[in-house]
Each structure stands twice: as C-alpha cells, then as structure tokens.
Amino acid sequence: MTPRDIEAFFATLQAERPHPQTELEYTSVFELLVAVLLSAQATDVGVNRATRGLFAVANTPEAILALGLEGLQAHIRTIGLYRSKARHLLATCRLLLERHGGAVPRNRDALEALPGVGRKTANVVLNVAFGEPTMAVDTHIFRVANRTGLAPGQTPLQVEQALLRRVPPRYLEDAHHWLILHGRYVCKARAPLCGQCSVAAWCDHARSSRRPAAQRPRRPRSDGR
C-alpha cells in the first residue's frame, strides 16, 4: 500500500468503528492481564465464558493464589492449554505481589518478565489498559498486514515494526483493534469476504483478484518453466 492508500484504509475503518474495543471482558487492569494471558490459542468467546465464573470468585492476585492450582484449573479447564496457563497465572500473581505490590506494571520489560506474558500480551495490556500506541500482532493482524500489503513481514515482530512505521500516528492507538476485528469478521483466513469489505479498494489481494486473468502474474510451473 502507498501512504495515500494507508490513510484512506484507516480513515474508512475509523468511520466504521470510531471507538473500537477489545472483545475480552474485564473490569480492571489485572482482569485484563488474566484474560489476555488465557487467550493464547483460544477464542475471546471461550475466554470470556471461563473468566465470568473465575472473576466472580477471584479477581485479584491474592484471590487467584488462594484458589490453588486445582481450584484455578477447575475454572479455566474449557480453555486450551489450561494446565500450563494455570501454572503461569499463579506464578504471575506471586510476582505481582512480590515485585509490584499487586499492581500490573506499566512497563514492557516488567510485563514480559511475568510468566506466560510475551510481547503480544504486553502490547495488549499497554495499549488497552494504558492507552499506549503499541501493536499486538496476533494471527489476524499478521494475516491482514500481509494480505492487504499494509505491512508485509515474515514474522510477527517484523509486521509489528512495519506497522509502527507505516500507520499514521493519529490512528496508532486504535489500529490494533481495527485490524483484529477486520481480520476476525471480514478478512478471514480461508475465505475473505472481499465483496463485503469496505477497504477492498486499497487492498493488494482484492485488487489482484479483480484483475483480468491475462494481467495476473504467472505462477512458475513445478518444472521451473
């Protein structure tokens, strides 16, 4: 995408969703951290279903620790990888109490030092809880950035860095939400809904699909010719 394309792309997404938000349910920064930690390789719907019951009985580091491993696992067993996530969450709660007085730190290094919290999780917390213009590249953002030509990259970090360079500053705080929601509901992995896409005019994939067959780049044959 050209800079002009990118401006039009995000202006259109902004007009559709002026105030985009995460679909994870939370009422505190700690609940947000827990929900994002649990969301790896799981859907937001599934995480919300589990955390509604969990947060009703334990929504602080102290309360989570009081549940113990078996008690915590009982609340999140419907989530993929729940055993390892429960261990990570308990260890994170201990570190929050030992190092941060029970509060979630507003610092990338401190966040990434928590068990089960990687760069993507830290970016979500920094963006959603603290309003920082970070870019949490999940599978949806990775796909949209590459498919549209917005910010191609071979790894999530490359895509993240490209997005931070290419997205106009006024859109950065909300860009991660717009891209996730667009990837989740429109620019789907197997069957993108290009005919229903409001930003197809600036998308490399959609424009390529509309070209006459004779104008499309030829794919090399298996014999190399």
mmCIF file with all atom_site columns, C-alpha atoms in Angstrom:
data_model
loop_
_atom_site.group_PDB
_atom_site.id
_atom_site.type_symbol
_atom_site.label_atom_id
_atom_site.label_alt_id
_atom_site.label_comp_id
_atom_site.label_asym_id
_atom_site.label_entity_id
_atom_site.label_seq_id
_atom_site.pdbx_PDB_ins_code
_atom_site.Cartn_x
_atom_site.Cartn_y
_atom_site.Cartn_z
_atom_site.occupancy
_atom_site.B_iso_or_equiv
_atom_site.pdbx_formal_charge
_atom_site.auth_seq_id
_atom_site.auth_comp_id
_atom_site.auth_asym_id
_atom_site.auth_atom_id
_atom_site.pdbx_PDB_model_num
ATOM 1   C CA . MET A 1 1   ? 0.000   0.000   0.000   1.00 0.00 ? 1   MET A CA 1
ATOM 2   C CA . THR A 1 2   ? 1.097   3.563   -0.663  1.00 0.00 ? 2   THR A CA 1
ATOM 3   C CA . PRO A 1 3   ? 0.906   6.179   2.117   1.00 0.00 ? 3   PRO A CA 1
ATOM 4   C CA . ARG A 1 4   ? -2.234  7.547   0.453   1.00 0.00 ? 4   ARG A CA 1
ATOM 5   C CA . ASP A 1 5   ? -3.772  4.079   0.447   1.00 0.00 ? 5   ASP A CA 1
ATOM 6   C CA . ILE A 1 6   ? -2.930  3.615   4.136   1.00 0.00 ? 6   ILE A CA 1
ATOM 7   C CA . GLU A 1 7   ? -4.548  6.929   5.071   1.00 0.00 ? 7   GLU A CA 1
ATOM 8   C CA . ALA A 1 8   ? -7.757  6.009   3.220   1.00 0.00 ? 8   ALA A CA 1
ATOM 9   C CA . PHE A 1 9   ? -7.672  2.475   4.632   1.00 0.00 ? 9   PHE A CA 1
ATOM 10  C CA . PHE A 1 10  ? -7.595  3.617   8.259   1.00 0.00 ? 10  PHE A CA 1
ATOM 11  C CA . ALA A 1 11  ? -9.938  6.569   7.737   1.00 0.00 ? 11  ALA A CA 1
ATOM 12  C CA . THR A 1 12  ? -12.517 4.076   6.461   1.00 0.00 ? 12  THR A CA 1
ATOM 13  C CA . LEU A 1 13  ? -12.005 1.663   9.366   1.00 0.00 ? 13  LEU A CA 1
ATOM 14  C CA . GLN A 1 14  ? -12.276 4.577   11.786  1.00 0.00 ? 14  GLN A CA 1
ATOM 15  C CA . ALA A 1 15  ? -15.538 5.751   10.221  1.00 0.00 ? 15  ALA A CA 1
ATOM 16  C CA . GLU A 1 16  ? -16.967 2.239   10.631  1.00 0.00 ? 16  GLU A CA 1
ATOM 17  C CA . ARG A 1 17  ? -15.835 1.850   14.271  1.00 0.00 ? 17  ARG A CA 1
ATOM 18  C CA . PRO A 1 18  ? -14.986 5.225   15.842  1.00 0.00 ? 18  PRO A CA 1
ATOM 19  C CA . HIS A 1 19  ? -14.306 3.658   19.250  1.00 0.00 ? 19  HIS A CA 1
ATOM 20  C CA . PRO A 1 20  ? -13.093 0.076   18.790  1.00 0.00 ? 20  PRO A CA 1
ATOM 21  C CA . GLN A 1 21  ? -12.563 -2.044  21.888  1.00 0.00 ? 21  GLN A CA 1
ATOM 22  C CA . THR A 1 22  ? -11.244 -5.456  22.794  1.00 0.00 ? 22  THR A CA 1
ATOM 23  C CA . GLU A 1 23  ? -13.851 -8.202  22.904  1.00 0.00 ? 23  GLU A CA 1
ATOM 24  C CA . LEU A 1 24  ? -12.321 -9.629  26.081  1.00 0.00 ? 24  LEU A CA 1
ATOM 25  C CA . GLU A 1 25  ? -14.403 -8.850  29.172  1.00 0.00 ? 25  GLU A CA 1
ATOM 26  C CA . TYR A 1 26  ? -12.671 -7.200  32.139  1.00 0.00 ? 26  TYR A CA 1
ATOM 27  C CA . THR A 1 27  ? -13.259 -4.589  34.837  1.00 0.00 ? 27  THR A CA 1
ATOM 28  C CA . SER A 1 28  ? -9.683  -3.942  35.996  1.00 0.00 ? 28  SER A CA 1
ATOM 29  C CA . VAL A 1 29  ? -6.162  -3.963  34.590  1.00 0.00 ? 29  VAL A CA 1
ATOM 30  C CA . PHE A 1 30  ? -5.477  -7.203  36.446  1.00 0.00 ? 30  PHE A CA 1
ATOM 31  C CA . GLU A 1 31  ? -8.553  -8.871  34.938  1.00 0.00 ? 31  GLU A CA 1
ATOM 32  C CA . LEU A 1 32  ? -7.401  -7.693  31.506  1.00 0.00 ? 32  LEU A CA 1
ATOM 33  C CA . LEU A 1 33  ? -3.952  -9.207  32.063  1.00 0.00 ? 33  LEU A CA 1
ATOM 34  C CA . VAL A 1 34  ? -5.511  -12.509 33.130  1.00 0.00 ? 34  VAL A CA 1
ATOM 35  C CA . ALA A 1 35  ? -7.875  -12.583 30.152  1.00 0.00 ? 35  ALA A CA 1
ATOM 36  C CA . VAL A 1 36  ? -5.106  -11.855 27.634  1.00 0.00 ? 36  VAL A CA 1
ATOM 37  C CA . LEU A 1 37  ? -2.808  -14.435 29.228  1.00 0.00 ? 37  LEU A CA 1
ATOM 38  C CA . LEU A 1 38  ? -5.574  -17.033 28.909  1.00 0.00 ? 38  LEU A CA 1
ATOM 39  C CA . SER A 1 39  ? -6.429  -16.048 25.329  1.00 0.00 ? 39  SER A CA 1
ATOM 40  C CA . ALA A 1 40  ? -3.355  -17.578 23.658  1.00 0.00 ? 40  ALA A CA 1
ATOM 41  C CA . GLN A 1 41  ? -4.585  -20.188 21.158  1.00 0.00 ? 41  GLN A CA 1
ATOM 42  C CA . ALA A 1 42  ? -8.151  -19.641 22.396  1.00 0.00 ? 42  ALA A CA 1
ATOM 43  C CA . THR A 1 43  ? -11.093 -17.533 21.281  1.00 0.00 ? 43  THR A CA 1
ATOM 44  C CA . ASP A 1 44  ? -12.242 -14.416 23.115  1.00 0.00 ? 44  ASP A CA 1
ATOM 45  C CA . VAL A 1 45  ? -15.682 -16.003 23.414  1.00 0.00 ? 45  VAL A CA 1
ATOM 46  C CA . GLY A 1 46  ? -14.248 -19.048 25.152  1.00 0.00 ? 46  GLY A CA 1
ATOM 47  C CA . VAL A 1 47  ? -12.072 -16.951 27.455  1.00 0.00 ? 47  VAL A CA 1
ATOM 48  C CA . ASN A 1 48  ? -14.999 -14.732 28.432  1.00 0.00 ? 48  ASN A CA 1
ATOM 49  C CA . ARG A 1 49  ? -17.122 -17.770 29.211  1.00 0.00 ? 49  ARG A CA 1
ATOM 50  C CA . ALA A 1 50  ? -14.452 -19.032 31.625  1.00 0.00 ? 50  ALA A CA 1
ATOM 51  C CA . THR A 1 51  ? -13.473 -15.719 33.211  1.00 0.00 ? 51  THR A CA 1
ATOM 52  C CA . ARG A 1 52  ? -17.043 -14.757 34.078  1.00 0.00 ? 52  ARG A CA 1
ATOM 53  C CA . GLY A 1 53  ? -17.080 -17.566 36.613  1.00 0.00 ? 53  GLY A CA 1
ATOM 54  C CA . LEU A 1 54  ? -13.458 -17.082 37.639  1.00 0.00 ? 54  LEU A CA 1
ATOM 55  C CA . PHE A 1 55  ? -13.678 -13.340 38.244  1.00 0.00 ? 55  PHE A CA 1
ATOM 56  C CA . ALA A 1 56  ? -16.865 -13.770 40.246  1.00 0.00 ? 56  ALA A CA 1
ATOM 57  C CA . VAL A 1 57  ? -14.865 -15.580 42.914  1.00 0.00 ? 57  VAL A CA 1
ATOM 58  C CA . ALA A 1 58  ? -11.281 -14.397 42.319  1.00 0.00 ? 58  ALA A CA 1
ATOM 59  C CA . ASN A 1 59  ? -10.247 -11.210 40.541  1.00 0.00 ? 59  ASN A CA 1
ATOM 60  C CA . THR A 1 60  ? -7.107  -10.172 42.435  1.00 0.00 ? 60  THR A CA 1
ATOM 61  C CA . PRO A 1 61  ? -3.664  -11.790 42.645  1.00 0.00 ? 61  PRO A CA 1
ATOM 62  C CA . GLU A 1 62  ? -4.322  -12.779 46.261  1.00 0.00 ? 62  GLU A CA 1
ATOM 63  C CA . ALA A 1 63  ? -7.662  -14.392 45.428  1.00 0.00 ? 63  ALA A CA 1
ATOM 64  C CA . ILE A 1 64  ? -6.264  -16.275 42.435  1.00 0.00 ? 64  ILE A CA 1
ATOM 65  C CA . LEU A 1 65  ? -3.447  -17.661 44.598  1.00 0.00 ? 65  LEU A CA 1
ATOM 66  C CA . ALA A 1 66  ? -5.963  -18.698 47.250  1.00 0.00 ? 66  ALA A CA 1
ATOM 67  C CA . LEU A 1 67  ? -7.695  -20.937 44.696  1.00 0.00 ? 67  LEU A CA 1
ATOM 68  C CA . GLY A 1 68  ? -4.575  -23.052 44.295  1.00 0.00 ? 68  GLY A CA 1
ATOM 69  C CA . LEU A 1 69  ? -3.662  -24.945 41.145  1.00 0.00 ? 69  LEU A CA 1
ATOM 70  C CA . GLU A 1 70  ? -6.583  -27.387 41.147  1.00 0.00 ? 70  GLU A CA 1
ATOM 71  C CA . GLY A 1 71  ? -9.104  -24.705 42.023  1.00 0.00 ? 71  GLY A CA 1
ATOM 72  C CA . LEU A 1 72  ? -7.869  -22.420 39.247  1.00 0.00 ? 72  LEU A CA 1
ATOM 73  C CA . GLN A 1 73  ? -7.795  -25.236 36.710  1.00 0.00 ? 73  GLN A CA 1
ATOM 74  C CA . ALA A 1 74  ? -11.402 -26.071 37.518  1.00 0.00 ? 74  ALA A CA 1
ATOM 75  C CA . HIS A 1 75  ? -12.443 -22.573 36.415  1.00 0.00 ? 75  HIS A CA 1
ATOM 76  C CA . ILE A 1 76  ? -10.454 -22.485 33.172  1.00 0.00 ? 76  ILE A CA 1
ATOM 77  C CA . ARG A 1 77  ? -10.442 -26.108 32.019  1.00 0.00 ? 77  ARG A CA 1
ATOM 78  C CA . THR A 1 78  ? -12.583 -25.250 28.973  1.00 0.00 ? 78  THR A CA 1
ATOM 79  C CA . ILE A 1 79  ? -9.700  -23.131 27.607  1.00 0.00 ? 79  ILE A CA 1
ATOM 80  C CA . GLY A 1 80  ? -6.949  -24.722 25.531  1.00 0.00 ? 80  GLY A CA 1
ATOM 81  C CA . LEU A 1 81  ? -3.649  -25.369 27.334  1.00 0.00 ? 81  LEU A CA 1
ATOM 82  C CA . TYR A 1 82  ? -5.389  -24.649 30.629  1.00 0.00 ? 82  TYR A CA 1
ATOM 83  C CA . ARG A 1 83  ? -2.905  -26.613 32.749  1.00 0.00 ? 83  ARG A CA 1
ATOM 84  C CA . SER A 1 84  ? 0.148   -24.621 31.680  1.00 0.00 ? 84  SER A CA 1
ATOM 85  C CA . LYS A 1 85  ? -1.840  -21.374 31.718  1.00 0.00 ? 85  LYS A CA 1
ATOM 86  C CA . ALA A 1 86  ? -2.922  -22.039 35.303  1.00 0.00 ? 86  ALA A CA 1
ATOM 87  C CA . ARG A 1 87  ? 0.694   -22.555 36.377  1.00 0.00 ? 87  ARG A CA 1
ATOM 88  C CA . HIS A 1 88  ? 1.796   -19.397 34.591  1.00 0.00 ? 88  HIS A CA 1
ATOM 89  C CA . LEU A 1 89  ? -1.040  -17.370 36.067  1.00 0.00 ? 89  LEU A CA 1
ATOM 90  C CA . LEU A 1 90  ? -0.276  -18.468 39.622  1.00 0.00 ? 90  LEU A CA 1
ATOM 91  C CA . ALA A 1 91  ? 3.417   -17.643 39.146  1.00 0.00 ? 91  ALA A CA 1
ATOM 92  C CA . THR A 1 92  ? 2.476   -14.264 37.676  1.00 0.00 ? 92  THR A CA 1
ATOM 93  C CA . CYS A 1 93  ? 0.264   -13.481 40.667  1.00 0.00 ? 93  CYS A CA 1
ATOM 94  C CA . ARG A 1 94  ? 3.142   -14.258 43.028  1.00 0.00 ? 94  ARG A CA 1
ATOM 95  C CA . LEU A 1 95  ? 5.492   -11.937 41.133  1.00 0.00 ? 95  LEU A CA 1
ATOM 96  C CA . LEU A 1 96  ? 2.905   -9.157  41.025  1.00 0.00 ? 96  LEU A CA 1
ATOM 97  C CA . LEU A 1 97  ? 2.653   -9.316  44.814  1.00 0.00 ? 97  LEU A CA 1
ATOM 98  C CA . GLU A 1 98  ? 6.380   -9.711  45.412  1.00 0.00 ? 98  GLU A CA 1
ATOM 99  C CA . ARG A 1 99  ? 7.659   -7.091  42.956  1.00 0.00 ? 99  ARG A CA 1
ATOM 100 C CA . HIS A 1 100 ? 4.800   -4.715  42.179  1.00 0.00 ? 100 HIS A CA 1
ATOM 101 C CA . GLY A 1 101 ? 2.589   -4.542  45.245  1.00 0.00 ? 101 GLY A CA 1
ATOM 102 C CA . GLY A 1 102 ? -0.121  -6.494  43.462  1.00 0.00 ? 102 GLY A CA 1
ATOM 103 C CA . ALA A 1 103 ? -0.451  -3.932  40.658  1.00 0.00 ? 103 ALA A CA 1
ATOM 104 C CA . VAL A 1 104 ? 0.085   -4.605  36.951  1.00 0.00 ? 104 VAL A CA 1
ATOM 105 C CA . PRO A 1 105 ? 3.228   -2.702  35.860  1.00 0.00 ? 105 PRO A CA 1
ATOM 106 C CA . ARG A 1 106 ? 3.079   -0.123  33.087  1.00 0.00 ? 106 ARG A CA 1
ATOM 107 C CA . ASN A 1 107 ? 6.428   -1.206  31.701  1.00 0.00 ? 107 ASN A CA 1
ATOM 108 C CA . ARG A 1 108 ? 7.173   -3.591  28.850  1.00 0.00 ? 108 ARG A CA 1
ATOM 109 C CA . ASP A 1 109 ? 10.200  -5.247  30.451  1.00 0.00 ? 109 ASP A CA 1
ATOM 110 C CA . ALA A 1 110 ? 8.368   -5.791  33.731  1.00 0.00 ? 110 ALA A CA 1
ATOM 111 C CA . LEU A 1 111 ? 5.337   -7.201  31.935  1.00 0.00 ? 111 LEU A CA 1
ATOM 112 C CA . GLU A 1 112 ? 7.384   -9.571  29.797  1.00 0.00 ? 112 GLU A CA 1
ATOM 113 C CA . ALA A 1 113 ? 9.166   -10.809 32.926  1.00 0.00 ? 113 ALA A CA 1
ATOM 114 C CA . LEU A 1 114 ? 5.852   -12.257 34.140  1.00 0.00 ? 114 LEU A CA 1
ATOM 115 C CA . PRO A 1 115 ? 5.373   -15.988 33.408  1.00 0.00 ? 115 PRO A CA 1
ATOM 116 C CA . GLY A 1 116 ? 3.159   -16.572 30.393  1.00 0.00 ? 116 GLY A CA 1
ATOM 117 C CA . VAL A 1 117 ? 3.359   -12.927 29.291  1.00 0.00 ? 117 VAL A CA 1
ATOM 118 C CA . GLY A 1 118 ? 5.099   -12.450 25.963  1.00 0.00 ? 118 GLY A CA 1
ATOM 119 C CA . ARG A 1 119 ? 5.454   -9.459  23.693  1.00 0.00 ? 119 ARG A CA 1
ATOM 120 C CA . LYS A 1 120 ? 1.937   -9.735  22.261  1.00 0.00 ? 120 LYS A CA 1
ATOM 121 C CA . THR A 1 121 ? 0.293   -9.909  25.695  1.00 0.00 ? 121 THR A CA 1
ATOM 122 C CA . ALA A 1 122 ? 2.393   -6.999  26.940  1.00 0.00 ? 122 ALA A CA 1
ATOM 123 C CA . ASN A 1 123 ? 1.396   -4.950  23.901  1.00 0.00 ? 123 ASN A CA 1
ATOM 124 C CA . VAL A 1 124 ? -2.302  -5.618  24.505  1.00 0.00 ? 124 VAL A CA 1
ATOM 125 C CA . VAL A 1 125 ? -2.070  -4.549  28.157  1.00 0.00 ? 125 VAL A CA 1
ATOM 126 C CA . LEU A 1 126 ? -0.043  -1.436  27.336  1.00 0.00 ? 126 LEU A CA 1
ATOM 127 C CA . ASN A 1 127 ? -2.494  -0.446  24.599  1.00 0.00 ? 127 ASN A CA 1
ATOM 128 C CA . VAL A 1 128 ? -5.848  -1.347  26.132  1.00 0.00 ? 128 VAL A CA 1
ATOM 129 C CA . ALA A 1 129 ? -5.162  -0.533  29.785  1.00 0.00 ? 129 ALA A CA 1
ATOM 130 C CA . PHE A 1 130 ? -2.749  2.366   29.431  1.00 0.00 ? 130 PHE A CA 1
ATOM 131 C CA . GLY A 1 131 ? -3.525  3.818   26.001  1.00 0.00 ? 131 GLY A CA 1
ATOM 132 C CA . GLU A 1 132 ? -0.044  3.369   24.573  1.00 0.00 ? 132 GLU A CA 1
ATOM 133 C CA . PRO A 1 133 ? 0.268   3.141   20.758  1.00 0.00 ? 133 PRO A CA 1
ATOM 134 C CA . THR A 1 134 ? 1.522   -0.440  20.656  1.00 0.00 ? 134 THR A CA 1
ATOM 135 C CA . MET A 1 135 ? 0.740   -3.089  18.058  1.00 0.00 ? 135 MET A CA 1
ATOM 136 C CA . ALA A 1 136 ? -0.126  -6.569  19.327  1.00 0.00 ? 136 ALA A CA 1
ATOM 137 C CA . VAL A 1 137 ? 0.336   -8.795  16.282  1.00 0.00 ? 137 VAL A CA 1
ATOM 138 C CA . ASP A 1 138 ? -1.822  -11.903 16.528  1.00 0.00 ? 138 ASP A CA 1
ATOM 139 C CA . THR A 1 139 ? -2.760  -14.259 13.684  1.00 0.00 ? 139 THR A CA 1
ATOM 140 C CA . HIS A 1 140 ? -5.481  -11.867 12.453  1.00 0.00 ? 140 HIS A CA 1
ATOM 141 C CA . ILE A 1 141 ? -3.210  -8.821  12.262  1.00 0.00 ? 141 ILE A CA 1
ATOM 142 C CA . PHE A 1 142 ? -0.391  -10.865 10.743  1.00 0.00 ? 142 PHE A CA 1
ATOM 143 C CA . ARG A 1 143 ? -2.737  -12.089 8.010   1.00 0.00 ? 143 ARG A CA 1
ATOM 144 C CA . VAL A 1 144 ? -4.330  -8.707  7.290   1.00 0.00 ? 144 VAL A CA 1
ATOM 145 C CA . ALA A 1 145 ? -0.997  -6.874  7.222   1.00 0.00 ? 145 ALA A CA 1
ATOM 146 C CA . ASN A 1 146 ? 0.447   -9.334  4.695   1.00 0.00 ? 146 ASN A CA 1
ATOM 147 C CA . ARG A 1 147 ? -2.638  -9.988  2.584   1.00 0.00 ? 147 ARG A CA 1
ATOM 148 C CA . THR A 1 148 ? -3.542  -6.339  2.087   1.00 0.00 ? 148 THR A CA 1
ATOM 149 C CA . GLY A 1 149 ? 0.029   -5.143  1.536   1.00 0.00 ? 149 GLY A CA 1
ATOM 150 C CA . LEU A 1 150 ? -0.284  -2.811  4.522   1.00 0.00 ? 150 LEU A CA 1
ATOM 151 C CA . ALA A 1 151 ? 2.835   -4.066  6.307   1.00 0.00 ? 151 ALA A CA 1
ATOM 152 C CA . PRO A 1 152 ? 4.264   -7.299  4.906   1.00 0.00 ? 152 PRO A CA 1
ATOM 153 C CA . GLY A 1 153 ? 6.609   -9.317  7.087   1.00 0.00 ? 153 GLY A CA 1
ATOM 154 C CA . GLN A 1 154 ? 7.737   -12.879 7.685   1.00 0.00 ? 154 GLN A CA 1
ATOM 155 C CA . THR A 1 155 ? 7.452   -12.797 11.475  1.00 0.00 ? 155 THR A CA 1
ATOM 156 C CA . PRO A 1 156 ? 5.082   -11.106 13.946  1.00 0.00 ? 156 PRO A CA 1
ATOM 157 C CA . LEU A 1 157 ? 7.907   -8.813  15.070  1.00 0.00 ? 157 LEU A CA 1
ATOM 158 C CA . GLN A 1 158 ? 8.645   -7.723  11.507  1.00 0.00 ? 158 GLN A CA 1
ATOM 159 C CA . VAL A 1 159 ? 4.958   -6.974  10.953  1.00 0.00 ? 159 VAL A CA 1
ATOM 160 C CA . GLU A 1 160 ? 4.743   -5.102  14.256  1.00 0.00 ? 160 GLU A CA 1
ATOM 161 C CA . GLN A 1 161 ? 7.725   -2.924  13.397  1.00 0.00 ? 161 GLN A CA 1
ATOM 162 C CA . ALA A 1 162 ? 6.427   -2.270  9.884   1.00 0.00 ? 162 ALA A CA 1
ATOM 163 C CA . LEU A 1 163 ? 3.005   -1.272  11.216  1.00 0.00 ? 163 LEU A CA 1
ATOM 164 C CA . LEU A 1 164 ? 4.525   1.129   13.727  1.00 0.00 ? 164 LEU A CA 1
ATOM 165 C CA . ARG A 1 165 ? 6.413   2.784   10.859  1.00 0.00 ? 165 ARG A CA 1
ATOM 166 C CA . ARG A 1 166 ? 3.572   2.857   8.353   1.00 0.00 ? 166 ARG A CA 1
ATOM 167 C CA . VAL A 1 167 ? 0.382   3.575   10.318  1.00 0.00 ? 167 VAL A CA 1
ATOM 168 C CA . PRO A 1 168 ? -0.210  7.336   10.638  1.00 0.00 ? 168 PRO A CA 1
ATOM 169 C CA . PRO A 1 169 ? 0.284   8.428   14.279  1.00 0.00 ? 169 PRO A CA 1
ATOM 170 C CA . ARG A 1 170 ? -3.322  9.609   14.722  1.00 0.00 ? 170 ARG A CA 1
ATOM 171 C CA . TYR A 1 171 ? -4.564  6.061   14.077  1.00 0.00 ? 171 TYR A CA 1
ATOM 172 C CA . LEU A 1 172 ? -1.967  4.125   16.076  1.00 0.00 ? 172 LEU A CA 1
ATOM 173 C CA . GLU A 1 173 ? -3.777  3.857   19.400  1.00 0.00 ? 173 GLU A CA 1
ATOM 174 C CA . ASP A 1 174 ? -6.801  2.128   17.840  1.00 0.00 ? 174 ASP A CA 1
ATOM 175 C CA . ALA A 1 175 ? -5.148  0.465   14.822  1.00 0.00 ? 175 ALA A CA 1
ATOM 176 C CA . HIS A 1 176 ? -4.560  -2.848  16.581  1.00 0.00 ? 176 HIS A CA 1
ATOM 177 C CA . HIS A 1 177 ? -8.304  -3.164  17.364  1.00 0.00 ? 177 HIS A CA 1
ATOM 178 C CA . TRP A 1 178 ? -9.404  -2.236  13.846  1.00 0.00 ? 178 TRP A CA 1
ATOM 179 C CA . LEU A 1 179 ? -7.058  -4.774  12.285  1.00 0.00 ? 179 LEU A CA 1
ATOM 180 C CA . ILE A 1 180 ? -8.014  -7.602  14.649  1.00 0.00 ? 180 ILE A CA 1
ATOM 181 C CA . LEU A 1 181 ? -11.734 -7.048  14.155  1.00 0.00 ? 181 LEU A CA 1
ATOM 182 C CA . HIS A 1 182 ? -11.313 -6.729  10.396  1.00 0.00 ? 182 HIS A CA 1
ATOM 183 C CA . GLY A 1 183 ? -9.373  -9.988  10.291  1.00 0.00 ? 183 GLY A CA 1
ATOM 184 C CA . ARG A 1 184 ? -11.828 -11.758 12.581  1.00 0.00 ? 184 ARG A CA 1
ATOM 185 C CA . TYR A 1 185 ? -15.026 -10.817 10.756  1.00 0.00 ? 185 TYR A CA 1
ATOM 186 C CA . VAL A 1 186 ? -14.145 -9.772  7.186   1.00 0.00 ? 186 VAL A CA 1
ATOM 187 C CA . CYS A 1 187 ? -10.605 -10.660 6.096   1.00 0.00 ? 187 CYS A CA 1
ATOM 188 C CA . LYS A 1 188 ? -10.971 -14.256 7.244   1.00 0.00 ? 188 LYS A CA 1
ATOM 189 C CA . ALA A 1 189 ? -8.210  -16.812 6.822   1.00 0.00 ? 189 ALA A CA 1
ATOM 190 C CA . ARG A 1 190 ? -9.827  -19.287 4.430   1.00 0.00 ? 190 ARG A CA 1
ATOM 191 C CA . ALA A 1 191 ? -12.495 -17.219 2.708   1.00 0.00 ? 191 ALA A CA 1
ATOM 192 C CA . PRO A 1 192 ? -12.031 -13.448 2.945   1.00 0.00 ? 192 PRO A CA 1
ATOM 193 C CA . LEU A 1 193 ? -15.271 -11.556 2.366   1.00 0.00 ? 193 LEU A CA 1
ATOM 194 C CA . CYS A 1 194 ? -13.819 -9.240  -0.265  1.00 0.00 ? 194 CYS A CA 1
ATOM 195 C CA . GLY A 1 195 ? -17.247 -8.465  -1.681  1.00 0.00 ? 195 GLY A CA 1
ATOM 196 C CA . GLN A 1 196 ? -18.335 -7.087  1.701   1.00 0.00 ? 196 GLN A CA 1
ATOM 197 C CA . CYS A 1 197 ? -15.048 -5.356  2.521   1.00 0.00 ? 197 CYS A CA 1
ATOM 198 C CA . SER A 1 198 ? -15.119 -1.580  2.960   1.00 0.00 ? 198 SER A CA 1
ATOM 199 C CA . VAL A 1 199 ? -11.359 -1.261  2.394   1.00 0.00 ? 199 VAL A CA 1
ATOM 200 C CA . ALA A 1 200 ? -11.033 -3.556  -0.627  1.00 0.00 ? 200 ALA A CA 1
ATOM 201 C CA . ALA A 1 201 ? -10.218 -0.582  -2.868  1.00 0.00 ? 201 ALA A CA 1
ATOM 202 C CA . TRP A 1 202 ? -6.821  -0.244  -1.166  1.00 0.00 ? 202 TRP A CA 1
ATOM 203 C CA . CYS A 1 203 ? -6.066  -3.940  -0.616  1.00 0.00 ? 203 CYS A CA 1
ATOM 204 C CA . ASP A 1 204 ? -3.438  -5.713  -2.730  1.00 0.00 ? 204 ASP A CA 1
ATOM 205 C CA . HIS A 1 205 ? -5.272  -9.039  -2.530  1.00 0.00 ? 205 HIS A CA 1
ATOM 206 C CA . ALA A 1 206 ? -8.639  -7.626  -3.576  1.00 0.00 ? 206 ALA A CA 1
ATOM 207 C CA . ARG A 1 207 ? -7.136  -5.587  -6.407  1.00 0.00 ? 207 ARG A CA 1
ATOM 208 C CA . SER A 1 208 ? -5.188  -8.601  -7.667  1.00 0.00 ? 208 SER A CA 1
ATOM 209 C CA . SER A 1 209 ? -8.322  -10.733 -7.579  1.00 0.00 ? 209 SER A CA 1
ATOM 210 C CA . ARG A 1 210 ? -10.162 -8.218  -9.757  1.00 0.00 ? 210 ARG A CA 1
ATOM 211 C CA . ARG A 1 211 ? -7.503  -8.171  -12.492 1.00 0.00 ? 211 ARG A CA 1
ATOM 212 C CA . PRO A 1 212 ? -8.269  -9.999  -15.754 1.00 0.00 ? 212 PRO A CA 1
ATOM 213 C CA . ALA A 1 213 ? -6.544  -13.380 -15.769 1.00 0.00 ? 213 ALA A CA 1
ATOM 214 C CA . ALA A 1 214 ? -4.167  -12.318 -18.563 1.00 0.00 ? 214 ALA A CA 1
ATOM 215 C CA . GLN A 1 215 ? -2.838  -9.456  -16.416 1.00 0.00 ? 215 GLN A CA 1
ATOM 216 C CA . ARG A 1 216 ? -2.146  -11.547 -13.316 1.00 0.00 ? 216 ARG A CA 1
ATOM 217 C CA . PRO A 1 217 ? 1.430   -12.656 -12.644 1.00 0.00 ? 217 PRO A CA 1
ATOM 218 C CA . ARG A 1 218 ? 2.053   -16.195 -13.854 1.00 0.00 ? 218 ARG A CA 1
ATOM 219 C CA . ARG A 1 219 ? 2.937   -18.756 -11.234 1.00 0.00 ? 219 ARG A CA 1
ATOM 220 C CA . PRO A 1 220 ? 6.041   -20.798 -12.142 1.00 0.00 ? 220 PRO A CA 1
ATOM 221 C CA . ARG A 1 221 ? 5.391   -24.390 -13.164 1.00 0.00 ? 221 ARG A CA 1
ATOM 222 C CA . SER A 1 222 ? 6.645   -27.179 -10.989 1.00 0.00 ? 222 SER A CA 1
ATOM 223 C CA . ASP A 1 223 ? 9.358   -27.883 -13.585 1.00 0.00 ? 223 ASP A CA 1
ATOM 224 C CA . GLY A 1 224 ? 10.587  -24.279 -13.185 1.00 0.00 ? 224 GLY A CA 1
ATOM 225 C CA . ARG A 1 225 ? 9.384   -23.030 -16.606 1.00 0.00 ? 225 ARG A CA 1
#
